[in-house]
Amino acid sequence: MVETSDEWITERTGIKERRIAAPEETAATMGAQAAKQALEAASLQATDIDTVICATTSSAYAFPSSACEIARLLGIERAMAFDVAAACAGFSYAYSVAHSLILSGQSSKVLIVGSDLLSRACDPTDRTTIILFGDGAGACILGASDTQGTIALHASADPFSGDLLSLPIPQRGAIETPWLYMKGNEVFKRAVVVLAELVTKTLEKGQMTAADLDYLVPHQANLRIIAATARKLHLDMAQVIVTLDKQGNTSAASVPLALDEGIRSGRIKRGDVLLLESFGGGFTWGSALVRY
Ligand code: UT7
């Protein structure tokens, strides 16, 4: 499609394969599949869920939201349902909102889904983006617990750098469909600096050090960014969950997909301390220090 090579993509990004959604699939249909698997893993029924949050910036509809569609597809009646748009950091933002809803007593079982189809948003002739993004969805369910769960959270944004990574929404009557734009090397530099601060701050908030961590579960944009964050924490790469090689950058889906891989492969075990982190367009970033 574009002038590139497997060698360039592997060396500069760490990506070897990606998954592309079928034409009939949407953020909601993929999200519903992920949510079904999360319900099974949690031994819960769809009717146990009182809140559905979908982190996405590629919803097929502004409304009904992908969260409402997911609720419909799962047969969840009367739950609060809404989307969160924070690009690749969407899952971390959704986690923060879910946590607050549970703490306040407003919700008891919150389904959070990260689902994105950014492969469709990339210009097929732009080699700087078309090689990066894959489609996917991941989900988890949060509820109150005395023994496990959230230790510390952080979420923030820099609203003055939005032009470095943007995805315009097509306007009715417009002649051209606008594509995703990314000034990759600028985003790269900011991501490395911000993520180093973010992980340090989150551990401090949780009164922990990197030595307390069992696994880093990072956003999967670039293996060099992931490795830089691991180095900052003096973590061995064996303590980092990497799915980028098989999935590419799946935006809001990447952290829950990595979490799923870590748990289902048996690497992450009950009681492990995990640091989830993400960085994306906006710029937005967020983290969760969690005892699984
Ligand atoms: O998930 C949300 C946040 N996103 C990110 O965190 C992504 C951050 N950015 C990145 O991961 C990296 O910047 C990229 C993988 C996108 C690009 O890697 P880079 O090492 O920063 O490359 P670059 O943009 O500085 O480009 C270096 C060269 C350029 O050629 P010249 O000007 O040196 O001749 C590009 O034109 O690589 C060229 N290039 C390519 N060559 C082959 C750019 N894309 C490609 C390509 N194949 N696909």
mmCIF file with all atom_site columns, N, CA, C and O and ligand atoms in Angstrom, residues 2-5 8-9 12-13 88 126-129 131-133 165 182-189 191 219-222 224-225 249 251 279-281 283, ligand 1:
data_model
loop_
_atom_site.group_PDB
_atom_site.id
_atom_site.type_symbol
_atom_site.label_atom_id
_atom_site.label_alt_id
_atom_site.label_comp_id
_atom_site.label_asym_id
_atom_site.label_entity_id
_atom_site.label_seq_id
_atom_site.pdbx_PDB_ins_code
_atom_site.Cartn_x
_atom_site.Cartn_y
_atom_site.Cartn_z
_atom_site.occupancy
_atom_site.B_iso_or_equiv
_atom_site.pdbx_formal_charge
_atom_site.auth_seq_id
_atom_site.auth_comp_id
_atom_site.auth_asym_id
_atom_site.auth_atom_id
_atom_site.pdbx_PDB_model_num
ATOM   1   N N   . VAL A 1 2   ? 1.968  1.222  0.795  1.00 0.00 ? 2   VAL A N   1
ATOM   2   C CA  . VAL A 1 2   ? 2.842  2.393  0.910  1.00 0.00 ? 2   VAL A CA  1
ATOM   3   C C   . VAL A 1 2   ? 4.303  1.938  0.850  1.00 0.00 ? 2   VAL A C   1
ATOM   4   O O   . VAL A 1 2   ? 4.590  0.750  1.012  1.00 0.00 ? 2   VAL A O   1
ATOM   5   N N   . GLU A 1 3   ? 5.197  2.910  0.643  1.00 0.00 ? 3   GLU A N   1
ATOM   6   C CA  . GLU A 1 3   ? 6.612  2.545  0.582  1.00 0.00 ? 3   GLU A CA  1
ATOM   7   C C   . GLU A 1 3   ? 7.146  2.392  2.006  1.00 0.00 ? 3   GLU A C   1
ATOM   8   O O   . GLU A 1 3   ? 7.358  3.366  2.727  1.00 0.00 ? 3   GLU A O   1
ATOM   9   N N   . THR A 1 4   ? 7.285  1.150  2.424  1.00 0.00 ? 4   THR A N   1
ATOM   10  C CA  . THR A 1 4   ? 7.790  0.857  3.762  1.00 0.00 ? 4   THR A CA  1
ATOM   11  C C   . THR A 1 4   ? 8.413  -0.533 3.730  1.00 0.00 ? 4   THR A C   1
ATOM   12  O O   . THR A 1 4   ? 8.489  -1.152 2.666  1.00 0.00 ? 4   THR A O   1
ATOM   13  N N   . SER A 1 5   ? 8.867  -1.009 4.871  1.00 0.00 ? 5   SER A N   1
ATOM   14  C CA  . SER A 1 5   ? 9.417  -2.366 4.907  1.00 0.00 ? 5   SER A CA  1
ATOM   15  C C   . SER A 1 5   ? 9.114  -2.985 6.264  1.00 0.00 ? 5   SER A C   1
ATOM   16  O O   . SER A 1 5   ? 8.943  -2.269 7.264  1.00 0.00 ? 5   SER A O   1
ATOM   17  N N   . TRP A 1 8   ? 11.654 -1.755 8.782  1.00 0.00 ? 8   TRP A N   1
ATOM   18  C CA  . TRP A 1 8   ? 11.437 -0.419 9.351  1.00 0.00 ? 8   TRP A CA  1
ATOM   19  C C   . TRP A 1 8   ? 10.355 -0.488 10.434 1.00 0.00 ? 8   TRP A C   1
ATOM   20  O O   . TRP A 1 8   ? 10.527 0.026  11.540 1.00 0.00 ? 8   TRP A O   1
ATOM   21  N N   . ILE A 1 9   ? 9.252  -1.156 10.104 1.00 0.00 ? 9   ILE A N   1
ATOM   22  C CA  . ILE A 1 9   ? 8.123  -1.208 11.052 1.00 0.00 ? 9   ILE A CA  1
ATOM   23  C C   . ILE A 1 9   ? 8.552  -1.945 12.334 1.00 0.00 ? 9   ILE A C   1
ATOM   24  O O   . ILE A 1 9   ? 8.281  -1.478 13.446 1.00 0.00 ? 9   ILE A O   1
ATOM   25  N N   . ARG A 1 12  ? 11.296 0.321  14.284 1.00 0.00 ? 12  ARG A N   1
ATOM   26  C CA  . ARG A 1 12  ? 10.839 1.607  14.822 1.00 0.00 ? 12  ARG A CA  1
ATOM   27  C C   . ARG A 1 12  ? 9.634  1.502  15.734 1.00 0.00 ? 12  ARG A C   1
ATOM   28  O O   . ARG A 1 12  ? 9.383  2.389  16.535 1.00 0.00 ? 12  ARG A O   1
ATOM   29  N N   . THR A 1 13  ? 8.839  0.421  15.572 1.00 0.00 ? 13  THR A N   1
ATOM   30  C CA  . THR A 1 13  ? 7.596  0.353  16.360 1.00 0.00 ? 13  THR A CA  1
ATOM   31  C C   . THR A 1 13  ? 7.492  -0.908 17.234 1.00 0.00 ? 13  THR A C   1
ATOM   32  O O   . THR A 1 13  ? 6.890  -0.851 18.295 1.00 0.00 ? 13  THR A O   1
ATOM   33  N N   . CYS A 1 88  ? -6.252 7.501  23.110 1.00 0.00 ? 88  CYS A N   1
ATOM   34  C CA  . CYS A 1 88  ? -5.581 6.284  23.594 1.00 0.00 ? 88  CYS A CA  1
ATOM   35  C C   . CYS A 1 88  ? -5.577 6.172  25.112 1.00 0.00 ? 88  CYS A C   1
ATOM   36  O O   . CYS A 1 88  ? -5.321 5.104  25.655 1.00 0.00 ? 88  CYS A O   1
ATOM   37  N N   . ASP A 1 126 ? -0.857 7.187  3.720  1.00 0.00 ? 126 ASP A N   1
ATOM   38  C CA  . ASP A 1 126 ? 0.046  7.858  4.675  1.00 0.00 ? 126 ASP A CA  1
ATOM   39  C C   . ASP A 1 126 ? 0.848  6.809  5.456  1.00 0.00 ? 126 ASP A C   1
ATOM   40  O O   . ASP A 1 126 ? 0.343  6.191  6.392  1.00 0.00 ? 126 ASP A O   1
ATOM   41  N N   . ARG A 1 127 ? 2.102  6.644  5.078  1.00 0.00 ? 127 ARG A N   1
ATOM   42  C CA  . ARG A 1 127 ? 2.894  5.573  5.696  1.00 0.00 ? 127 ARG A CA  1
ATOM   43  C C   . ARG A 1 127 ? 3.242  5.848  7.159  1.00 0.00 ? 127 ARG A C   1
ATOM   44  O O   . ARG A 1 127 ? 3.673  4.949  7.873  1.00 0.00 ? 127 ARG A O   1
ATOM   45  N N   . THR A 1 128 ? 3.044  7.096  7.582  1.00 0.00 ? 128 THR A N   1
ATOM   46  C CA  . THR A 1 128 ? 3.385  7.409  8.974  1.00 0.00 ? 128 THR A CA  1
ATOM   47  C C   . THR A 1 128 ? 2.293  6.964  9.957  1.00 0.00 ? 128 THR A C   1
ATOM   48  O O   . THR A 1 128 ? 2.519  6.907  11.156 1.00 0.00 ? 128 THR A O   1
ATOM   49  N N   . THR A 1 129 ? 1.083  6.661  9.450  1.00 0.00 ? 129 THR A N   1
ATOM   50  C CA  . THR A 1 129 ? 0.017  6.212  10.353 1.00 0.00 ? 129 THR A CA  1
ATOM   51  C C   . THR A 1 129 ? -0.565 4.839  9.975  1.00 0.00 ? 129 THR A C   1
ATOM   52  O O   . THR A 1 129 ? -0.927 4.061  10.860 1.00 0.00 ? 129 THR A O   1
ATOM   53  N N   . ILE A 1 131 ? 0.540  2.107  9.096  1.00 0.00 ? 131 ILE A N   1
ATOM   54  C CA  . ILE A 1 131 ? 1.230  0.895  9.563  1.00 0.00 ? 131 ILE A CA  1
ATOM   55  C C   . ILE A 1 131 ? 1.059  0.657  11.076 1.00 0.00 ? 131 ILE A C   1
ATOM   56  O O   . ILE A 1 131 ? 1.521  -0.352 11.599 1.00 0.00 ? 131 ILE A O   1
ATOM   57  N N   . LEU A 1 132 ? 0.426  1.615  11.763 1.00 0.00 ? 132 LEU A N   1
ATOM   58  C CA  . LEU A 1 132 ? 0.455  1.581  13.231 1.00 0.00 ? 132 LEU A CA  1
ATOM   59  C C   . LEU A 1 132 ? -0.794 1.009  13.903 1.00 0.00 ? 132 LEU A C   1
ATOM   60  O O   . LEU A 1 132 ? -0.699 0.282  14.884 1.00 0.00 ? 132 LEU A O   1
ATOM   61  N N   . PHE A 1 133 ? -1.961 1.407  13.392 1.00 0.00 ? 133 PHE A N   1
ATOM   62  C CA  . PHE A 1 133 ? -3.182 1.184  14.175 1.00 0.00 ? 133 PHE A CA  1
ATOM   63  C C   . PHE A 1 133 ? -3.893 -0.120 13.829 1.00 0.00 ? 133 PHE A C   1
ATOM   64  O O   . PHE A 1 133 ? -4.075 -0.454 12.653 1.00 0.00 ? 133 PHE A O   1
ATOM   65  N N   . LEU A 1 165 ? -1.688 15.420 17.269 1.00 0.00 ? 165 LEU A N   1
ATOM   66  C CA  . LEU A 1 165 ? -2.343 14.111 17.113 1.00 0.00 ? 165 LEU A CA  1
ATOM   67  C C   . LEU A 1 165 ? -3.846 14.364 17.109 1.00 0.00 ? 165 LEU A C   1
ATOM   68  O O   . LEU A 1 165 ? -4.433 14.648 18.151 1.00 0.00 ? 165 LEU A O   1
ATOM   69  N N   . MET A 1 182 ? -0.934 12.493 12.681 1.00 0.00 ? 182 MET A N   1
ATOM   70  C CA  . MET A 1 182 ? -0.020 12.399 13.833 1.00 0.00 ? 182 MET A CA  1
ATOM   71  C C   . MET A 1 182 ? 1.379  12.845 13.443 1.00 0.00 ? 182 MET A C   1
ATOM   72  O O   . MET A 1 182 ? 1.933  12.372 12.462 1.00 0.00 ? 182 MET A O   1
ATOM   73  N N   . LYS A 1 183 ? 1.926  13.784 14.221 1.00 0.00 ? 183 LYS A N   1
ATOM   74  C CA  . LYS A 1 183 ? 3.338  14.154 14.069 1.00 0.00 ? 183 LYS A CA  1
ATOM   75  C C   . LYS A 1 183 ? 4.101  13.210 15.006 1.00 0.00 ? 183 LYS A C   1
ATOM   76  O O   . LYS A 1 183 ? 4.372  13.510 16.164 1.00 0.00 ? 183 LYS A O   1
ATOM   77  N N   . GLY A 1 184 ? 4.388  12.016 14.471 1.00 0.00 ? 184 GLY A N   1
ATOM   78  C CA  . GLY A 1 184 ? 4.846  10.882 15.279 1.00 0.00 ? 184 GLY A CA  1
ATOM   79  C C   . GLY A 1 184 ? 6.018  11.163 16.194 1.00 0.00 ? 184 GLY A C   1
ATOM   80  O O   . GLY A 1 184 ? 5.962  10.854 17.396 1.00 0.00 ? 184 GLY A O   1
ATOM   81  N N   . ASN A 1 185 ? 7.090  11.770 15.640 1.00 0.00 ? 185 ASN A N   1
ATOM   82  C CA  . ASN A 1 185 ? 8.285  11.922 16.499 1.00 0.00 ? 185 ASN A CA  1
ATOM   83  C C   . ASN A 1 185 ? 8.070  12.927 17.629 1.00 0.00 ? 185 ASN A C   1
ATOM   84  O O   . ASN A 1 185 ? 8.626  12.770 18.711 1.00 0.00 ? 185 ASN A O   1
ATOM   85  N N   . GLU A 1 186 ? 7.211  13.939 17.391 1.00 0.00 ? 186 GLU A N   1
ATOM   86  C CA  . GLU A 1 186 ? 6.894  14.891 18.473 1.00 0.00 ? 186 GLU A CA  1
ATOM   87  C C   . GLU A 1 186 ? 6.056  14.198 19.560 1.00 0.00 ? 186 GLU A C   1
ATOM   88  O O   . GLU A 1 186 ? 6.274  14.387 20.759 1.00 0.00 ? 186 GLU A O   1
ATOM   89  N N   . VAL A 1 187 ? 5.095  13.415 19.104 1.00 0.00 ? 187 VAL A N   1
ATOM   90  C CA  . VAL A 1 187 ? 4.242  12.680 20.060 1.00 0.00 ? 187 VAL A CA  1
ATOM   91  C C   . VAL A 1 187 ? 5.111  11.710 20.863 1.00 0.00 ? 187 VAL A C   1
ATOM   92  O O   . VAL A 1 187 ? 4.970  11.591 22.085 1.00 0.00 ? 187 VAL A O   1
ATOM   93  N N   . PHE A 1 188 ? 6.006  11.057 20.166 1.00 0.00 ? 188 PHE A N   1
ATOM   94  C CA  . PHE A 1 188 ? 6.917  10.099 20.810 1.00 0.00 ? 188 PHE A CA  1
ATOM   95  C C   . PHE A 1 188 ? 7.662  10.756 21.972 1.00 0.00 ? 188 PHE A C   1
ATOM   96  O O   . PHE A 1 188 ? 7.670  10.242 23.101 1.00 0.00 ? 188 PHE A O   1
ATOM   97  N N   . LYS A 1 189 ? 8.274  11.924 21.690 1.00 0.00 ? 189 LYS A N   1
ATOM   98  C CA  . LYS A 1 189 ? 9.093  12.593 22.729 1.00 0.00 ? 189 LYS A CA  1
ATOM   99  C C   . LYS A 1 189 ? 8.240  12.964 23.936 1.00 0.00 ? 189 LYS A C   1
ATOM   100 O O   . LYS A 1 189 ? 8.645  12.759 25.080 1.00 0.00 ? 189 LYS A O   1
ATOM   101 N N   . ALA A 1 191 ? 5.393  11.603 24.851 1.00 0.00 ? 191 ALA A N   1
ATOM   102 C CA  . ALA A 1 191 ? 4.892  10.391 25.521 1.00 0.00 ? 191 ALA A CA  1
ATOM   103 C C   . ALA A 1 191 ? 5.942  9.864  26.498 1.00 0.00 ? 191 ALA A C   1
ATOM   104 O O   . ALA A 1 191 ? 5.615  9.527  27.646 1.00 0.00 ? 191 ALA A O   1
ATOM   105 N N   . HIS A 1 219 ? 0.002  1.208  27.696 1.00 0.00 ? 219 HIS A N   1
ATOM   106 C CA  . HIS A 1 219 ? -0.586 1.450  26.380 1.00 0.00 ? 219 HIS A CA  1
ATOM   107 C C   . HIS A 1 219 ? 0.426  0.988  25.333 1.00 0.00 ? 219 HIS A C   1
ATOM   108 O O   . HIS A 1 219 ? 1.632  1.169  25.503 1.00 0.00 ? 219 HIS A O   1
ATOM   109 N N   . GLN A 1 220 ? -0.089 0.393  24.268 1.00 0.00 ? 220 GLN A N   1
ATOM   110 C CA  . GLN A 1 220 ? 0.790  -0.230 23.273 1.00 0.00 ? 220 GLN A CA  1
ATOM   111 C C   . GLN A 1 220 ? 0.859  0.637  22.019 1.00 0.00 ? 220 GLN A C   1
ATOM   112 O O   . GLN A 1 220 ? 0.121  0.418  21.057 1.00 0.00 ? 220 GLN A O   1
ATOM   113 N N   . ALA A 1 221 ? 1.719  1.648  22.038 1.00 0.00 ? 221 ALA A N   1
ATOM   114 C CA  . ALA A 1 221 ? 1.880  2.497  20.848 1.00 0.00 ? 221 ALA A CA  1
ATOM   115 C C   . ALA A 1 221 ? 3.196  2.215  20.155 1.00 0.00 ? 221 ALA A C   1
ATOM   116 O O   . ALA A 1 221 ? 3.263  2.227  18.920 1.00 0.00 ? 221 ALA A O   1
ATOM   117 N N   . ASN A 1 222 ? 4.244  2.007  20.955 1.00 0.00 ? 222 ASN A N   1
ATOM   118 C CA  . ASN A 1 222 ? 5.569  1.833  20.371 1.00 0.00 ? 222 ASN A CA  1
ATOM   119 C C   . ASN A 1 222 ? 6.443  1.107  21.400 1.00 0.00 ? 222 ASN A C   1
ATOM   120 O O   . ASN A 1 222 ? 6.496  1.526  22.560 1.00 0.00 ? 222 ASN A O   1
ATOM   121 N N   . ARG A 1 224 ? 9.531  1.098  21.796 1.00 0.00 ? 224 ARG A N   1
ATOM   122 C CA  . ARG A 1 224 ? 10.595 1.949  22.356 1.00 0.00 ? 224 ARG A CA  1
ATOM   123 C C   . ARG A 1 224 ? 10.041 2.829  23.482 1.00 0.00 ? 224 ARG A C   1
ATOM   124 O O   . ARG A 1 224 ? 10.732 3.116  24.450 1.00 0.00 ? 224 ARG A O   1
ATOM   125 N N   . ILE A 1 225 ? 8.792  3.261  23.361 1.00 0.00 ? 225 ILE A N   1
ATOM   126 C CA  . ILE A 1 225 ? 8.165  4.048  24.444 1.00 0.00 ? 225 ILE A CA  1
ATOM   127 C C   . ILE A 1 225 ? 7.955  3.147  25.663 1.00 0.00 ? 225 ILE A C   1
ATOM   128 O O   . ILE A 1 225 ? 8.259  3.517  26.800 1.00 0.00 ? 225 ILE A O   1
ATOM   129 N N   . ASN A 1 249 ? -1.241 -0.683 17.519 1.00 0.00 ? 249 ASN A N   1
ATOM   130 C CA  . ASN A 1 249 ? -1.799 0.293  18.458 1.00 0.00 ? 249 ASN A CA  1
ATOM   131 C C   . ASN A 1 249 ? -3.325 0.259  18.349 1.00 0.00 ? 249 ASN A C   1
ATOM   132 O O   . ASN A 1 249 ? -3.886 0.700  17.345 1.00 0.00 ? 249 ASN A O   1
ATOM   133 N N   . SER A 1 251 ? -5.391 1.799  20.411 1.00 0.00 ? 251 SER A N   1
ATOM   134 C CA  . SER A 1 251 ? -5.942 2.992  21.067 1.00 0.00 ? 251 SER A CA  1
ATOM   135 C C   . SER A 1 251 ? -6.561 2.652  22.427 1.00 0.00 ? 251 SER A C   1
ATOM   136 O O   . SER A 1 251 ? -5.899 2.031  23.246 1.00 0.00 ? 251 SER A O   1
ATOM   137 N N   . PHE A 1 279 ? -1.294 7.001  27.183 1.00 0.00 ? 279 PHE A N   1
ATOM   138 C CA  . PHE A 1 279 ? -1.040 8.370  26.705 1.00 0.00 ? 279 PHE A CA  1
ATOM   139 C C   . PHE A 1 279 ? -1.641 8.483  25.301 1.00 0.00 ? 279 PHE A C   1
ATOM   140 O O   . PHE A 1 279 ? -1.482 7.580  24.481 1.00 0.00 ? 279 PHE A O   1
ATOM   141 N N   . GLY A 1 280 ? -2.339 9.589  25.030 1.00 0.00 ? 280 GLY A N   1
ATOM   142 C CA  . GLY A 1 280 ? -2.930 9.718  23.695 1.00 0.00 ? 280 GLY A CA  1
ATOM   143 C C   . GLY A 1 280 ? -3.254 11.143 23.305 1.00 0.00 ? 280 GLY A C   1
ATOM   144 O O   . GLY A 1 280 ? -2.857 12.106 23.966 1.00 0.00 ? 280 GLY A O   1
ATOM   145 N N   . GLY A 1 281 ? -3.992 11.250 22.209 1.00 0.00 ? 281 GLY A N   1
ATOM   146 C CA  . GLY A 1 281 ? -4.339 12.550 21.623 1.00 0.00 ? 281 GLY A CA  1
ATOM   147 C C   . GLY A 1 281 ? -5.074 13.434 22.604 1.00 0.00 ? 281 GLY A C   1
ATOM   148 O O   . GLY A 1 281 ? -5.852 12.977 23.427 1.00 0.00 ? 281 GLY A O   1
ATOM   149 N N   . PHE A 1 283 ? -3.262 16.441 24.375 1.00 0.00 ? 283 PHE A N   1
ATOM   150 C CA  . PHE A 1 283 ? -2.838 15.144 24.850 1.00 0.00 ? 283 PHE A CA  1
ATOM   151 C C   . PHE A 1 283 ? -3.588 14.759 26.128 1.00 0.00 ? 283 PHE A C   1
ATOM   152 O O   . PHE A 1 283 ? -3.925 15.636 26.934 1.00 0.00 ? 283 PHE A O   1
HETATM 153 O O1  . UT7 B 2 .   ? -1.087 6.034  20.754 1.00 0.00 ? 1   UT7 B O1  1
HETATM 154 C C1  . UT7 B 2 .   ? -1.125 7.424  20.849 1.00 0.00 ? 1   UT7 B C1  1
HETATM 155 C C2  . UT7 B 2 .   ? 0.200  8.015  20.967 1.00 0.00 ? 1   UT7 B C2  1
HETATM 156 N N1  . UT7 B 2 .   ? 0.998  7.694  19.816 1.00 0.00 ? 1   UT7 B N1  1
HETATM 157 C C3  . UT7 B 2 .   ? 2.278  7.414  19.983 1.00 0.00 ? 1   UT7 B C3  1
HETATM 158 O O2  . UT7 B 2 .   ? 2.742  7.343  21.094 1.00 0.00 ? 1   UT7 B O2  1
HETATM 159 C C4  . UT7 B 2 .   ? 3.122  7.234  18.738 1.00 0.00 ? 1   UT7 B C4  1
HETATM 160 C C5  . UT7 B 2 .   ? 4.448  7.904  18.947 1.00 0.00 ? 1   UT7 B C5  1
HETATM 161 N N2  . UT7 B 2 .   ? 5.296  7.910  17.771 1.00 0.00 ? 1   UT7 B N2  1
HETATM 162 C C6  . UT7 B 2 .   ? 5.913  6.821  17.271 1.00 0.00 ? 1   UT7 B C6  1
HETATM 163 O O3  . UT7 B 2 .   ? 5.663  5.705  17.674 1.00 0.00 ? 1   UT7 B O3  1
HETATM 164 C C7  . UT7 B 2 .   ? 6.999  7.020  16.249 1.00 0.00 ? 1   UT7 B C7  1
HETATM 165 O O4  . UT7 B 2 .   ? 7.290  8.408  16.166 1.00 0.00 ? 1   UT7 B O4  1
HETATM 166 C C8  . UT7 B 2 .   ? 6.642  6.488  14.835 1.00 0.00 ? 1   UT7 B C8  1
HETATM 167 C C9  . UT7 B 2 .   ? 6.689  4.977  14.822 1.00 0.00 ? 1   UT7 B C9  1
HETATM 168 C C10 . UT7 B 2 .   ? 5.281  6.974  14.414 1.00 0.00 ? 1   UT7 B C10 1
HETATM 169 C C11 . UT7 B 2 .   ? 7.672  6.978  13.821 1.00 0.00 ? 1   UT7 B C11 1
HETATM 170 O O5  . UT7 B 2 .   ? 8.993  6.591  14.229 1.00 0.00 ? 1   UT7 B O5  1
HETATM 171 P P1  . UT7 B 2 .   ? 10.178 7.665  14.314 1.00 0.00 ? 1   UT7 B P1  1
HETATM 172 O O6  . UT7 B 2 .   ? 11.383 6.929  14.685 1.00 0.00 ? 1   UT7 B O6  1
HETATM 173 O O7  . UT7 B 2 .   ? 9.735  8.774  15.243 1.00 0.00 ? 1   UT7 B O7  1
HETATM 174 O O8  . UT7 B 2 .   ? 10.295 8.166  12.824 1.00 0.00 ? 1   UT7 B O8  1
HETATM 175 P P2  . UT7 B 2 .   ? 10.178 9.646  12.228 1.00 0.00 ? 1   UT7 B P2  1
HETATM 176 O O9  . UT7 B 2 .   ? 8.743  10.080 12.205 1.00 0.00 ? 1   UT7 B O9  1
HETATM 177 O O10 . UT7 B 2 .   ? 11.168 10.554 12.877 1.00 0.00 ? 1   UT7 B O10 1
HETATM 178 O O11 . UT7 B 2 .   ? 10.626 9.395  10.742 1.00 0.00 ? 1   UT7 B O11 1
HETATM 179 C C12 . UT7 B 2 .   ? 11.954 8.932  10.431 1.00 0.00 ? 1   UT7 B C12 1
HETATM 180 C C13 . UT7 B 2 .   ? 12.017 8.611  8.950  1.00 0.00 ? 1   UT7 B C13 1
HETATM 181 C C14 . UT7 B 2 .   ? 11.474 9.734  8.069  1.00 0.00 ? 1   UT7 B C14 1
HETATM 182 O O12 . UT7 B 2 .   ? 12.286 9.816  6.905  1.00 0.00 ? 1   UT7 B O12 1
HETATM 183 P P3  . UT7 B 2 .   ? 13.443 10.906 6.787  1.00 0.00 ? 1   UT7 B P3  1
HETATM 184 O O13 . UT7 B 2 .   ? 12.757 12.235 6.912  1.00 0.00 ? 1   UT7 B O13 1
HETATM 185 O O14 . UT7 B 2 .   ? 14.391 10.627 7.916  1.00 0.00 ? 1   UT7 B O14 1
HETATM 186 O O15 . UT7 B 2 .   ? 14.002 10.630 5.446  1.00 0.00 ? 1   UT7 B O15 1
HETATM 187 C C15 . UT7 B 2 .   ? 10.103 9.243  7.694  1.00 0.00 ? 1   UT7 B C15 1
HETATM 188 O O16 . UT7 B 2 .   ? 9.657  9.757  6.463  1.00 0.00 ? 1   UT7 B O16 1
HETATM 189 O O17 . UT7 B 2 .   ? 11.218 7.458  8.671  1.00 0.00 ? 1   UT7 B O17 1
HETATM 190 C C16 . UT7 B 2 .   ? 10.347 7.751  7.575  1.00 0.00 ? 1   UT7 B C16 1
HETATM 191 N N3  . UT7 B 2 .   ? 9.127  6.956  7.742  1.00 0.00 ? 1   UT7 B N3  1
HETATM 192 C C17 . UT7 B 2 .   ? 9.009  5.710  7.239  1.00 0.00 ? 1   UT7 B C17 1
HETATM 193 N N4  . UT7 B 2 .   ? 9.859  4.933  6.533  1.00 0.00 ? 1   UT7 B N4  1
HETATM 194 C C18 . UT7 B 2 .   ? 9.428  3.711  6.201  1.00 0.00 ? 1   UT7 B C18 1
HETATM 195 C C19 . UT7 B 2 .   ? 7.986  7.291  8.375  1.00 0.00 ? 1   UT7 B C19 1
HETATM 196 N N5  . UT7 B 2 .   ? 7.120  6.280  8.303  1.00 0.00 ? 1   UT7 B N5  1
HETATM 197 C C20 . UT7 B 2 .   ? 7.720  5.280  7.602  1.00 0.00 ? 1   UT7 B C20 1
HETATM 198 C C21 . UT7 B 2 .   ? 7.333  3.990  7.202  1.00 0.00 ? 1   UT7 B C21 1
HETATM 199 N N6  . UT7 B 2 .   ? 8.218  3.239  6.507  1.00 0.00 ? 1   UT7 B N6  1
HETATM 200 N N7  . UT7 B 2 .   ? 6.131  3.470  7.511  1.00 0.00 ? 1   UT7 B N7  1
#
